Structures are given as structure tokens and as C-alpha cells.
């Protein structure tokens, strides 16, 4: 049994835990694993190196992916699918584990449907917005980094009687902003799924000040949709055809709006790449390991076209077909819990 | 509406998140909260202080419990139950939220059953071994502390070509040892639920050495049951009537057995109280907050005799009756995942 | 004995350690301490609250300053100096401890020289660029935050084969960039004191790539002086009269230059306020405590017009006059040590 | 130029920084470095592997030593010195850098004096008790680990109204206990250099309780000398000929004495190996790197029989002869600063 494995899309703490888990289970069963370099790029080009117990022994605590990653999608170029099938043949692969987000898993699903390729998927997104799994690995590390950052920013906000707007990742889903904001005791949280109410936010911040709390923390998803108001200058904000600021610049824009509306000195911080790198938390090492072990077992059981997933406390498998193409947006009940704290 | 709240048993990171969440929700609904000091002790004596948005504003990130705790159980002294009922009356309480483990929750359940007291339970145990909830808060912080300790110990083990045995909490359940061991890349894990196989463990450690890996990490629950072998000296180990070492000294005993059987220099570290103190992880702050919010809402909805719980990604409520008196031991499938790594 | 204490300028981890140390020593000697709010603002307005062993017991581990801060300088308005002297009189102060940077200490020095006010200074700057003291508190916490950030960014840079430019604080001195870069294994470091050699930097990054190291980390002080090249777009960069980009935007500018010159995908991260908040490191808690104790002892010994300082391993005192007005820039020998690593 | 390098004695965070620094400087100058395995053991046996820019590129952030260590001392066996000299010859070494504590450096000094071997020393001890250098690397990481542990233990002590005794490393010197205790806001600190006053300690703890502070933290060096009182049971304590408990068991003994004398529930925690492992702090990475660079430059300058050291903010070199054989014990002034806090 010879199994290819690849990691696609943005990097995420826990990817190496998945790789190590799959290598171990397949190795224990007498199989071989080939690491394909840089996502689907490596699968197309057939560039891979053997992964062994030895060379995956010390990677559990390492952030990112030892395989590298890319956003290459073989379906964007018909020749690439052919090349991929030929490389799969040439390398003598019996199965292929694809660890990635909706795009990567969509390719795995199509290859299974169109070409009966023995693909297995493992869900990966730092944003926690993939369907059919309760949580994705990397997310927990990310919210811990955000929370620690907010913990740090709180004391500086307090000392200088400022508001600080913290911009987190989350283009389409507010999971990171909502959980990090809840963990960091944010005074207001802006997410893509909930219509932003600038006035309500400013009222909370002003009431805090009236009550003697001279500082505040606002957490905003990068994907929160703000209708720009006249006279606010932002450097990176991209305004879409509908006049909404959709990606980039949300933190800066929100800070300038708050400062203008409330008269309170306001700063913004963009956490950016800090949120996705570095050693995984215990949760992510455990989840990644269990998903890797689960993916390896699916290969051994020849259950292809499936994706490993976390449901409750169990690792289960679902059809790739059912998992791809749908975003798991923030549960409104969750935001409602956080909103209990948007008061003085 | 006037609601008492108390924390019983061992402290746990996230207790203050629960308190703050309940205070906020009940406050938002116009109610008052009275913090009872030191668990059931304070409920018996009727010693409490008002908890407000103000005095719970800065406690989310603080370990332990601002209410103090104790192991007092009013059912151990019939007078105490009477006193408790009188204090409840005198303080003018409409409901009582009890945050604690099986013992604390058992009291809440009996008070509800026997005296129709309006109790609400919130599950708390660092050991993660309570029923009806997928995870308990504090557990995640604990396994992160253990994992970081193992990460530190690994480099010293490697530099000195030693084995280090790490003793974790877990008297009756191996959740901490198993997850911390998995996260820390342990070479062997000993838990109370799985019969300890000393020979298998020593074989793994010897094979590692033969393969050039001159060091090793073993994680052992304090409650792992070891049949002591002749000639091993331990200082704290308590041997029960069946000749088993049940509590205390497991780490030291296992280290001495390994050293004698394998001839490899072996040290042990007891993480002890380090595992339960300090600022909670993001996961525990979020879970604690949501449980506190949930408990507050149960009070508002007058759903008494219930316990808040996490099931999947949702906060639900279950009958206290169903939750108490049963231990949630380690899922054997989970241990099986960890055991995939007990090889060279 | 009644002693005023204030904190001026930007906040810094360790300020509360100084406050607590001074309060303890003066309290042990039977004196009283009055905390003046928001730097010289509070001294002018005579707004202060008593600081006691009790209300400073739990502040050692807290970032920022419990006294608040401001950039108010009484010498900018002649009336303010008069008001300050009157407030000092009215509050019945015997001495005044001013914790702050060059600006704050300069005021303390002038008040001592011009009005024989019993001032004591304690040096504070996150940038480590004050004279007469080997190190300033807050700096160690800051370089640890930067280093941890670089550790995180390295794995994402590696996974995506990118260069990441990390912009640190340091307007006039490169201490943070140089020590954080050395601690974070930076491949190149840009500081204000050393003429930036863009070509040398790009050569190092290209050579790394040729040697198979497909990623890189560059650390740049915000005050590093870059001569902008044609066609590079930056959003925040301020170009001075000499055509130099002096403050703001250095990270972005450097990233765009690298990408254009080398063709390697490059990102930038601005650590900003993250570097100055949060709980102090052990070094800063110890240094802050010792400086606070030292400042308290100077008051008791009536050695006014002096500043506490660290020299070698000892807390000493120097004349405020000698300490202010001179920047302690980065030791070129230190940069030379770091530059040994600007190779493949 | 071919240079051997070795690490002796207990491991310490920052050892790999020294190795990497020396390899880089010597490599930049066109020289070669041979890593000798396991301290003087490897020098005797002539077992070494080439260290290159490549294989030392990713070790800066790793705890322990990639070279392994041992306590082998060639002067304990006359043949070993001969073998060492022969191995030095056979490997074609031009110089030898020995990184270690008093024992390791003493050997380097003797080899230089007795055999004109071109040795260079680099001071290493986690205890910070080596002469001629202001600070040793590893110490800063250690006190941060201790401080974080105390921060965690404080909340559990507070919740349960207990005293917790934290036993730190420090056989002969109280630097770790004193600085960690100061950073952790300890209520009392016991060190080897200062005669332990049990009664004074218990008075502080009782007065705290009377003042409503129902908990306390005591930090004790493992080498603090306690005269055991009748009836206290300790499991590991070794009582010397003078009736003093010198090594092992100090924490447990102190806890039992406090509990008996004050009647306050008391627990103890032994930090043990946790204090010496894991990734180094920024301070230790910088200090280690600069010492490694400095050692490499001494080799290039052919200044043998010297040791690199930190004095003030500079890396200097001193005669090995002057550095070995003298312990740098805790500065009493430092303990006096800490003692200001041994009050309510």
C-alpha cells in the first residue's frame, strides 16, 4: 500500500500533526507514505518524498506544513488533471490523502467522482468555517493567539484611556472574532454574518466612558461589512460595487469611525499572519493527530471519497460530496452569548 | 430575582468565567446575584456578597475562583441542610447556581429533589470525567500546561539520554494523561482505565534506544494502577489492600521500575498543582462564559434541577439527576489512537 | 514623609513593579505615597490617590500603569509649572518620584534645578535608548513578544516559501530590532543607526533561495531610514524633506522593495502596540521592583535630583542632569554580532 | 582552522545558541567546527561530527544541547587525559571550545595550563553562580518558568486559602529562588546564603492571615539549609552530619514546618527538571548567541586559556584561571531588596 499525502491552501497549526498521524497508522499497517510537495502542484508534477516514522518524529510541535503548500487547482487547467492522473499512476499510489480547505477538498471530491481516484479528505481551515465537522484544527491556536494579544492590548488601552480595535482573520465567517472576543472580554465584536450597527457599538463605548471605564476593546473580523461614512480615510480598504468595505482595512476604518463619532482616542492593530503560525495548542495537536490517524484508517479500510471529521468527541467520516461547497457560518446563538457583554 | 452562586471542590481555570457569565445575564435581566463564600460552607452559613458587573468585570482572565471553595457537604451533617435552607430563606434567594464536581452537583440535586430548592448545576472538574457533557472547562488549560511541560522536558531528556516519567492528575480517569501525552508526543501513556502492561512499555523504550533514540517520555495518570514489583522504593505511594499502588507516587514508582528493567537512567516529574492554576486558555474562557450565560438563562427560564452542559458545539441542559453519580471514563478508542504512537 | 509618584509617556511592562516597590519601601519606613494620575497632568492638577500596601499588592504582574499616563509637559505652559508647585505644596508632598522617558525625566530635572523640588527619576522606555542605565524595564518583555512573533511567522514563511518583514518599535534606536532579530534568527536586520544597504539585504535573501532556503525573515525598526525607490507603493509611509521614509510604513516599504528586486513573494507584519502591553517578563518584574525599591530609598536618604539606574548587576543612582538629553543608540558591536548571521 | 566544541554538565536553555554562534563565526572566517559528543566523553574518545551552517541553522530555539552532555571529567582517570590529547591530535584540532560549569571549565583551564591545549571556555550554569560573568545563559529562562509557575500557583493558593511552598533549583546559590520569588511576588524566600529564620517566616504568614490575606507563597532554594524540627516527616530529605537538611526535600520539609507551626493548610511543589528544559527566552538566545560569537572570535584571535563573559552590556574575555574555583553567591543587597516584601 502506497499512499500520497498533500496539504493545500493557507497554512495552519496542526497540519504536521495530521501528516504524522497518517504516516504512523499507515506505517504500522505496513504501508508507505509519499509526501507530495506544495499541495496539488506536487500531485500534478509527481514530486514527492517518502515520509517515514523517522522523518516525521519531530514535527508534531512545529507550525505550518513540512510539505509546503500552494493554491494550485488542477481543474483550472484541463492538462493538469491529466498530468495528475499520470503522476498518480507513475508513483504507484493506491490512495491520496488531501488536507485542505473547501477548494482542496473540492478537487479531491471531483477526482473521486470523475476519475474514481482513491481520495480521502481532511478538513483544514483556520477560520473554522468548513461543514460537517464541529471544529477545524488550527482554529484553537488562532483564538489563543488573538486572546493573548487582546490581554496585552487591554493594559495599554487602559493606561492611555484609549479604544483599541483588533482586526482578526475571518473573511466569510466570524468564528475567530467571536470566540477570541469572548475570550478576551471584548466590549464589542463585529462579524460578517451580523449586520454591523455602528451606532449601537459607539453607544456601548460612550456608556462605558460615562461609567468611568475610560478604555475599550473592539474585535472585528476582516470580513465584517462596514458601510463607509463620509470623511474616513483608510489606507487599504477596498470598497466594493455596493459601497461596502469588504476585505482589508476593516480595523483601521472602524477605528477612524469610532474616534470621529465618540471623540475617544482610538488605535487599531491587525493581527494578520501572527494568527496562523507557530506551534499548535494542545487541542490542535490532539485534533490534528486524531484526524491524521482517522484518515490513515480510512485508507486501510478503503473507504474512499470520504472526509474525516470531528462530531461531538468522536472522529467520524462523511462523504466529501456532503462536506464541500457549503460554508459553516457563525452560529447566531453564539454571537448572542457574546452580545450579553456589550454593555457597561 | 435574587440568585445565589457558589463554587465547590478543587479549583479550576474558568470558574471565574462562569461566575462572570451568570452575573452578566442575570444582571441584564434585572436580577441580583449573591456570591456565597467557600462552596456549600457559605450556603450553610449564609455568608455572601453581592456580585455586580463592576466587581466581576476583571475576573475572566484570573485563575481559581473569587468565591473561594471548600469540600463541605451539607449532607454530612443533618443540621447543615437545615441551616442551608434557613440561610437561603434569610438571604431571600430565588435560585442557587452550584458550580462543582460530582459531589457538589450531587448536593444540588438532592436539595432540588428533597426540598424543591431552585438549584441549577454547572459541571466542573479538571479531570474531564463528568457525565452528560462533552468536555469540562479547566481541562483544556490543564492539558496545555502538561504539554508545555513535556515540550520542556523532552529537550532535557534528549540532552542527557534519559527517560522522564511525567505524572499528571487523573485519579479515576485518564483524560489528562491521554490527551496531554498525545499532544506531547509521549512514547507511552498509563491511565487508570487500561490495565498497565509494564513489559510492553519497557519494550517500547528499549526498542527506541536500539533505534538510536536515546531518550523517552512516559506520561502516567496519578490513578494508574501499578502492581509494585519487589525492590522498588517509593516515598509517597500508597499500596491498597489488593497490593496496588493507587494514589500518589505513581510517577516515582514507574520511573524506578523502568530504570531497573531497562537499565536506562530515568527521572520523574510530578506536575501536581501546576496543572490547575493560572489564567484559563481561550477554550476554557469561552466554555466557562457560555456555561455561565447558559446557567443564568436557566434561572431566568425557571428551569430548575437542571445542569448546563456542552454537547457538540451547543450549550444544552440536562437533568441533574441524570448527570450525577456516573464517571465518564476515558474512551478506549481515544487511547487506541494514542497507542498508535507506542512504537519506535 | 509624603511622596508623590507619577508615570509619564508611553506605557511599558514593569511600571507597576516600580510603583509597588517604591510604595513598599516608603511604607516600611513609615511614609505615605500619593499616586498622581496621568503623569505630569496629575501633578499639575494635584489629583492623586493614596497608594497602600493593600491597593498595590496585586499589580506586579499587570501590564501598563495603574496611575495612567499622558504626554503632558508642564514646561509647555508657564502657568502649569506654577500650578504644579502649588499642587505639590497643597498636597503636602516631601518628594516626587517621576517614572518616565527622556521628556518626563527632563521635567523632573528642571523642577529640581529651577525650583529645588525634591524630585527623583526612574528611567522608562521600551526602546532601551536612555543614557546612564544599562537596560530599561519593558525592553525585555518587548523583545520576548517580538521573538515569539517571529517564531510563529517563521513556520508560515517556510510553508509558503515567502519572506516576511517584521516591523518593530524603535524610532531612534535599533535595540528592539537588533535583539529581537538576533533572538528570532532573522536573516537581515534594519536599524536607524546603520545605513541601510538594500542591495546587501536582497543578496542575502537571494543566496538563501539559491541554497534551497525558500523563505526568510527580515526585522526592521520603525525608524530605519529607507530611501524610497521609484514605483513602490506604501500606504502610511511619511517621506521627509530629504526624501527619506522616516516613521510609519517601513515594513510595508521594505517588503515591496524586496518583492520587486528579488521576485520572491514577500509579506509584512507590524507588531505595533502588541510590543508594549501585557504582563512583564521575570527580568522586567525584577528590574522594575529593584528600581522602585531604589527610588524609595533615595527618597528616604533625601538624595534628590538623582535617577536610579542599572549598571552591571547593581542598582545605582546618577544625577538626573547627566541622564537626560542624550540618546543611547545601538552599540555598533552588537549589530556586528547580529550581522554574522546575514549569510546563507 | 579546525575547532572542536563540547558541552558539559547539566543542560541549559541557550547551549544551542552558543554552538550556532561559534559555528557561524568560525565558518564565516573559513574555519571548520567539529562537535564532540557528550562533553569531555567525546573529547576523550575523539567522537565528533562536523557542525555546519546547515545543520546548526534550526537549533537556536531548541532547548538542551544537540551535542549531548555528560559529567565525565578526564582528570578523574589519568589515562583519559592522554586519550584526550591523542584524540585532539588525531582529529587535527587547532582549538577547543568548552561550554560548561565550574567543573567543565576547570578541566579546560588545566588542559591549557598543563598541556598548552588551545582551550576557550564559555560559562554555563542555570544557577547563575559562576564568577567573572554578570549573568549566565539559561538563568533567565529558568526564572521565567518559575515565575509563570508561581503565577499559576497563586490563584490556586488563593482559592483554597492555602500556603504553597515552591522548591526551586539552586544547590549552592539562591539566585533562582531570589529572582523568581521577587518576580512572583513571594511572601518569603529561603536561600542557601542567608541563615533561615523559621520563626520570622511563620510570623509573616500568620500576620498576612490576620490581615485577611488567607494565602501565601514561599519560595525555597533546594540548597536552603533547614535545621529539622522534631516530628516533621520528609520523604527525600537528606540530613547531613550537622543535622541540616541540605539537598532534596526542602520544599516538603518547609511545608510541613509551616503547617505545624501556623496551623494553615500548606502544600509544596517541586519544579525540578521543568526549570531547565525548553526553548530559551529572548535574553538567553541573545546572550548565548553573543557568547558563541565571542568564543569563535577568541579562537580566530588565538586568545587561548580565556573565557568569554558578560560584563555590563559587553562581551569580554577573562582568564579561565580567574574564573574557575570560586562560587558567585547571591548578593546580600539583592536579598535585602526582596526582603522588603516579607511583610503584610
PDB file of C-alpha atoms in Angstrom, chain D residues 29-171:
ATOM      1  CA  UNK D  29      36.243  33.031   8.790  1.00  0.00           C
ATOM      2  CA  UNK D  30      36.749  29.912   6.689  1.00  0.00           C
ATOM      3  CA  UNK D  31      37.232  27.505   9.582  1.00  0.00           C
ATOM      4  CA  UNK D  32      35.662  24.149  10.386  1.00  0.00           C
ATOM      5  CA  UNK D  33      33.909  23.082  13.582  1.00  0.00           C
ATOM      6  CA  UNK D  34      33.712  19.550  14.976  1.00  0.00           C
ATOM      7  CA  UNK D  35      31.001  18.848  17.543  1.00  0.00           C
ATOM      8  CA  UNK D  36      32.303  16.456  20.203  1.00  0.00           C
ATOM      9  CA  UNK D  37      29.575  14.233  21.638  1.00  0.00           C
ATOM     10  CA  UNK D  38      28.622  14.211  25.318  1.00  0.00           C
ATOM     11  CA  UNK D  39      31.065  16.627  26.892  1.00  0.00           C
ATOM     12  CA  UNK D  40      34.587  15.528  27.761  1.00  0.00           C
ATOM     13  CA  UNK D  41      33.499  11.951  26.984  1.00  0.00           C
ATOM     14  CA  UNK D  42      33.520  12.795  23.287  1.00  0.00           C
ATOM     15  CA  UNK D  43      36.792  14.688  23.570  1.00  0.00           C
ATOM     16  CA  UNK D  44      38.419  11.645  25.166  1.00  0.00           C
ATOM     17  CA  UNK D  45      37.008   9.193  22.657  1.00  0.00           C
ATOM     18  CA  UNK D  46      37.508  11.568  19.745  1.00  0.00           C
ATOM     19  CA  UNK D  47      33.915  11.124  18.641  1.00  0.00           C
ATOM     20  CA  UNK D  48      32.742  14.138  16.721  1.00  0.00           C
ATOM     21  CA  UNK D  49      30.667  15.244  13.774  1.00  0.00           C
ATOM     22  CA  UNK D  50      31.127  18.301  11.592  1.00  0.00           C
ATOM     23  CA  UNK D  51      28.905  21.213  12.504  1.00  0.00           C
ATOM     24  CA  UNK D  52      27.911  23.351   9.551  1.00  0.00           C
ATOM     25  CA  UNK D  53      25.820  26.426   8.875  1.00  0.00           C
ATOM     26  CA  UNK D  54      23.263  23.972   7.504  1.00  0.00           C
ATOM     27  CA  UNK D  55      22.983  21.588  10.449  1.00  0.00           C
ATOM     28  CA  UNK D  56      23.024  24.396  13.007  1.00  0.00           C
ATOM     29  CA  UNK D  57      20.530  26.602  11.156  1.00  0.00           C
ATOM     30  CA  UNK D  58      17.449  25.463  13.067  1.00  0.00           C
ATOM     31  CA  UNK D  59      18.730  24.959  16.604  1.00  0.00           C
ATOM     32  CA  UNK D  60      18.569  28.454  18.111  1.00  0.00           C
ATOM     33  CA  UNK D  61      15.085  27.938  19.523  1.00  0.00           C
ATOM     34  CA  UNK D  62      15.695  24.400  20.750  1.00  0.00           C
ATOM     35  CA  UNK D  63      16.348  23.685  24.437  1.00  0.00           C
ATOM     36  CA  UNK D  64      19.159  21.435  25.668  1.00  0.00           C
ATOM     37  CA  UNK D  65      22.211  20.692  23.555  1.00  0.00           C
ATOM     38  CA  UNK D  66      22.414  18.975  20.196  1.00  0.00           C
ATOM     39  CA  UNK D  67      25.823  17.647  21.266  1.00  0.00           C
ATOM     40  CA  UNK D  68      24.548  15.810  24.324  1.00  0.00           C
ATOM     41  CA  UNK D  69      26.278  16.175  27.640  1.00  0.00           C
ATOM     42  CA  UNK D  70      27.856  14.166  30.432  1.00  0.00           C
ATOM     43  CA  UNK D  71      29.646  14.711  33.711  1.00  0.00           C
ATOM     44  CA  UNK D  72      32.787  12.910  32.562  1.00  0.00           C
ATOM     45  CA  UNK D  73      35.954  14.561  33.901  1.00  0.00           C
ATOM     46  CA  UNK D  74      39.163  13.339  32.214  1.00  0.00           C
ATOM     47  CA  UNK D  75      41.200  14.227  35.284  1.00  0.00           C
ATOM     48  CA  UNK D  76      39.448  11.530  37.269  1.00  0.00           C
ATOM     49  CA  UNK D  77      41.379   8.971  35.230  1.00  0.00           C
ATOM     50  CA  UNK D  78      44.976   9.772  34.142  1.00  0.00           C
ATOM     51  CA  UNK D  79      44.579   7.684  31.018  1.00  0.00           C
ATOM     52  CA  UNK D  80      41.670   9.814  29.925  1.00  0.00           C
ATOM     53  CA  UNK D  81      43.812  12.935  29.678  1.00  0.00           C
ATOM     54  CA  UNK D  82      46.266  11.086  27.490  1.00  0.00           C
ATOM     55  CA  UNK D  83      43.484   9.762  25.321  1.00  0.00           C
ATOM     56  CA  UNK D  84      42.033  13.237  25.052  1.00  0.00           C
ATOM     57  CA  UNK D  85      45.338  14.692  23.895  1.00  0.00           C
ATOM     58  CA  UNK D  86      45.702  11.908  21.366  1.00  0.00           C
ATOM     59  CA  UNK D  87      42.167  12.402  20.083  1.00  0.00           C
ATOM     60  CA  UNK D  88      42.764  16.135  19.782  1.00  0.00           C
ATOM     61  CA  UNK D  89      45.814  15.370  17.682  1.00  0.00           C
ATOM     62  CA  UNK D  90      44.116  12.706  15.599  1.00  0.00           C
ATOM     63  CA  UNK D  91      41.129  14.934  14.809  1.00  0.00           C
ATOM     64  CA  UNK D  92      43.551  17.662  13.774  1.00  0.00           C
ATOM     65  CA  UNK D  93      42.052  20.243  16.080  1.00  0.00           C
ATOM     66  CA  UNK D  94      43.565  23.711  16.376  1.00  0.00           C
ATOM     67  CA  UNK D  95      41.426  24.753  19.320  1.00  0.00           C
ATOM     68  CA  UNK D  96      38.705  23.512  21.632  1.00  0.00           C
ATOM     69  CA  UNK D  97      35.716  25.454  22.934  1.00  0.00           C
ATOM     70  CA  UNK D  98      34.332  24.001  26.176  1.00  0.00           C
ATOM     71  CA  UNK D  99      30.901  25.185  27.255  1.00  0.00           C
ATOM     72  CA  UNK D 100      30.113  24.236  30.811  1.00  0.00           C
ATOM     73  CA  UNK D 101      30.100  24.949  34.502  1.00  0.00           C
ATOM     74  CA  UNK D 102      32.875  25.148  37.028  1.00  0.00           C
ATOM     75  CA  UNK D 103      33.841  21.513  36.552  1.00  0.00           C
ATOM     76  CA  UNK D 104      33.969  21.632  32.753  1.00  0.00           C
ATOM     77  CA  UNK D 105      35.804  24.967  32.728  1.00  0.00           C
ATOM     78  CA  UNK D 106      38.234  23.708  35.360  1.00  0.00           C
ATOM     79  CA  UNK D 107      39.244  20.903  33.009  1.00  0.00           C
ATOM     80  CA  UNK D 108      39.656  23.396  30.151  1.00  0.00           C
ATOM     81  CA  UNK D 109      41.867  25.517  32.373  1.00  0.00           C
ATOM     82  CA  UNK D 110      44.010  22.572  33.467  1.00  0.00           C
ATOM     83  CA  UNK D 111      44.423  21.348  29.903  1.00  0.00           C
ATOM     84  CA  UNK D 112      45.565  24.832  28.937  1.00  0.00           C
ATOM     85  CA  UNK D 113      47.937  25.121  31.881  1.00  0.00           C
ATOM     86  CA  UNK D 114      49.276  21.569  31.879  1.00  0.00           C
ATOM     87  CA  UNK D 115      49.368  20.793  28.173  1.00  0.00           C
ATOM     88  CA  UNK D 116      49.151  24.138  26.395  1.00  0.00           C
ATOM     89  CA  UNK D 117      45.973  22.913  24.774  1.00  0.00           C
ATOM     90  CA  UNK D 118      44.250  25.765  22.933  1.00  0.00           C
ATOM     91  CA  UNK D 119      41.138  25.852  25.054  1.00  0.00           C
ATOM     92  CA  UNK D 120      38.468  28.539  25.229  1.00  0.00           C
ATOM     93  CA  UNK D 121      35.750  28.450  27.889  1.00  0.00           C
ATOM     94  CA  UNK D 122      32.167  29.578  27.802  1.00  0.00           C
ATOM     95  CA  UNK D 123      30.384  29.781  31.187  1.00  0.00           C
ATOM     96  CA  UNK D 124      27.187  27.773  31.641  1.00  0.00           C
ATOM     97  CA  UNK D 125      25.079  27.191  34.708  1.00  0.00           C
ATOM     98  CA  UNK D 126      21.395  27.554  35.215  1.00  0.00           C
ATOM     99  CA  UNK D 127      22.125  28.593  38.812  1.00  0.00           C
ATOM    100  CA  UNK D 128      23.893  31.836  37.768  1.00  0.00           C
ATOM    101  CA  UNK D 129      26.675  31.184  40.281  1.00  0.00           C
ATOM    102  CA  UNK D 130      29.789  31.353  38.097  1.00  0.00           C
ATOM    103  CA  UNK D 131      32.384  34.034  38.688  1.00  0.00           C
ATOM    104  CA  UNK D 132      33.628  36.750  36.310  1.00  0.00           C
ATOM    105  CA  UNK D 133      30.371  36.960  34.358  1.00  0.00           C
ATOM    106  CA  UNK D 134      27.400  39.098  35.368  1.00  0.00           C
ATOM    107  CA  UNK D 135      24.826  36.537  34.240  1.00  0.00           C
ATOM    108  CA  UNK D 136      24.891  33.035  32.787  1.00  0.00           C
ATOM    109  CA  UNK D 137      22.542  31.994  29.968  1.00  0.00           C
ATOM    110  CA  UNK D 138      19.708  29.649  30.905  1.00  0.00           C
ATOM    111  CA  UNK D 139      19.126  31.512  34.132  1.00  0.00           C
ATOM    112  CA  UNK D 140      16.645  33.940  32.582  1.00  0.00           C
ATOM    113  CA  UNK D 141      14.598  31.128  31.040  1.00  0.00           C
ATOM    114  CA  UNK D 142      14.626  29.376  34.359  1.00  0.00           C
ATOM    115  CA  UNK D 143      13.317  32.299  36.381  1.00  0.00           C
ATOM    116  CA  UNK D 144      10.600  32.885  33.789  1.00  0.00           C
ATOM    117  CA  UNK D 145       9.453  29.280  34.136  1.00  0.00           C
ATOM    118  CA  UNK D 146       9.476  29.593  37.926  1.00  0.00           C
ATOM    119  CA  UNK D 147       7.599  32.894  37.793  1.00  0.00           C
ATOM    120  CA  UNK D 148       4.924  31.507  35.480  1.00  0.00           C
ATOM    121  CA  UNK D 149       4.560  28.550  37.822  1.00  0.00           C
ATOM    122  CA  UNK D 150       4.168  30.847  40.817  1.00  0.00           C
ATOM    123  CA  UNK D 151       1.621  32.940  38.896  1.00  0.00           C
ATOM    124  CA  UNK D 152      -0.374  29.743  38.383  1.00  0.00           C
ATOM    125  CA  UNK D 153       0.015  28.517  41.935  1.00  0.00           C
ATOM    126  CA  UNK D 154      -1.040  31.846  43.414  1.00  0.00           C
ATOM    127  CA  UNK D 155      -4.623  31.537  42.158  1.00  0.00           C
ATOM    128  CA  UNK D 156      -4.995  28.024  43.465  1.00  0.00           C
ATOM    129  CA  UNK D 157      -3.491  29.040  46.827  1.00  0.00           C
ATOM    130  CA  UNK D 158      -5.924  31.942  46.983  1.00  0.00           C
ATOM    131  CA  UNK D 159      -8.986  29.860  46.060  1.00  0.00           C
ATOM    132  CA  UNK D 160      -8.239  27.255  48.710  1.00  0.00           C
ATOM    133  CA  UNK D 161      -6.730  29.579  51.355  1.00  0.00           C
ATOM    134  CA  UNK D 162      -3.501  27.682  51.404  1.00  0.00           C
ATOM    135  CA  UNK D 163       0.180  28.346  51.566  1.00  0.00           C
ATOM    136  CA  UNK D 164       2.218  26.856  48.761  1.00  0.00           C
ATOM    137  CA  UNK D 165       5.955  26.267  49.084  1.00  0.00           C
ATOM    138  CA  UNK D 166       7.750  26.245  45.737  1.00  0.00           C
ATOM    139  CA  UNK D 167      11.107  24.487  45.691  1.00  0.00           C
ATOM    140  CA  UNK D 168      13.463  25.786  43.004  1.00  0.00           C
ATOM    141  CA  UNK D 169      16.912  24.767  41.861  1.00  0.00           C
ATOM    142  CA  UNK D 170      19.972  26.338  43.472  1.00  0.00           C
ATOM    143  CA  UNK D 171      22.205  23.972  45.456  1.00  0.00           C
TER     144      UNK D 171
END
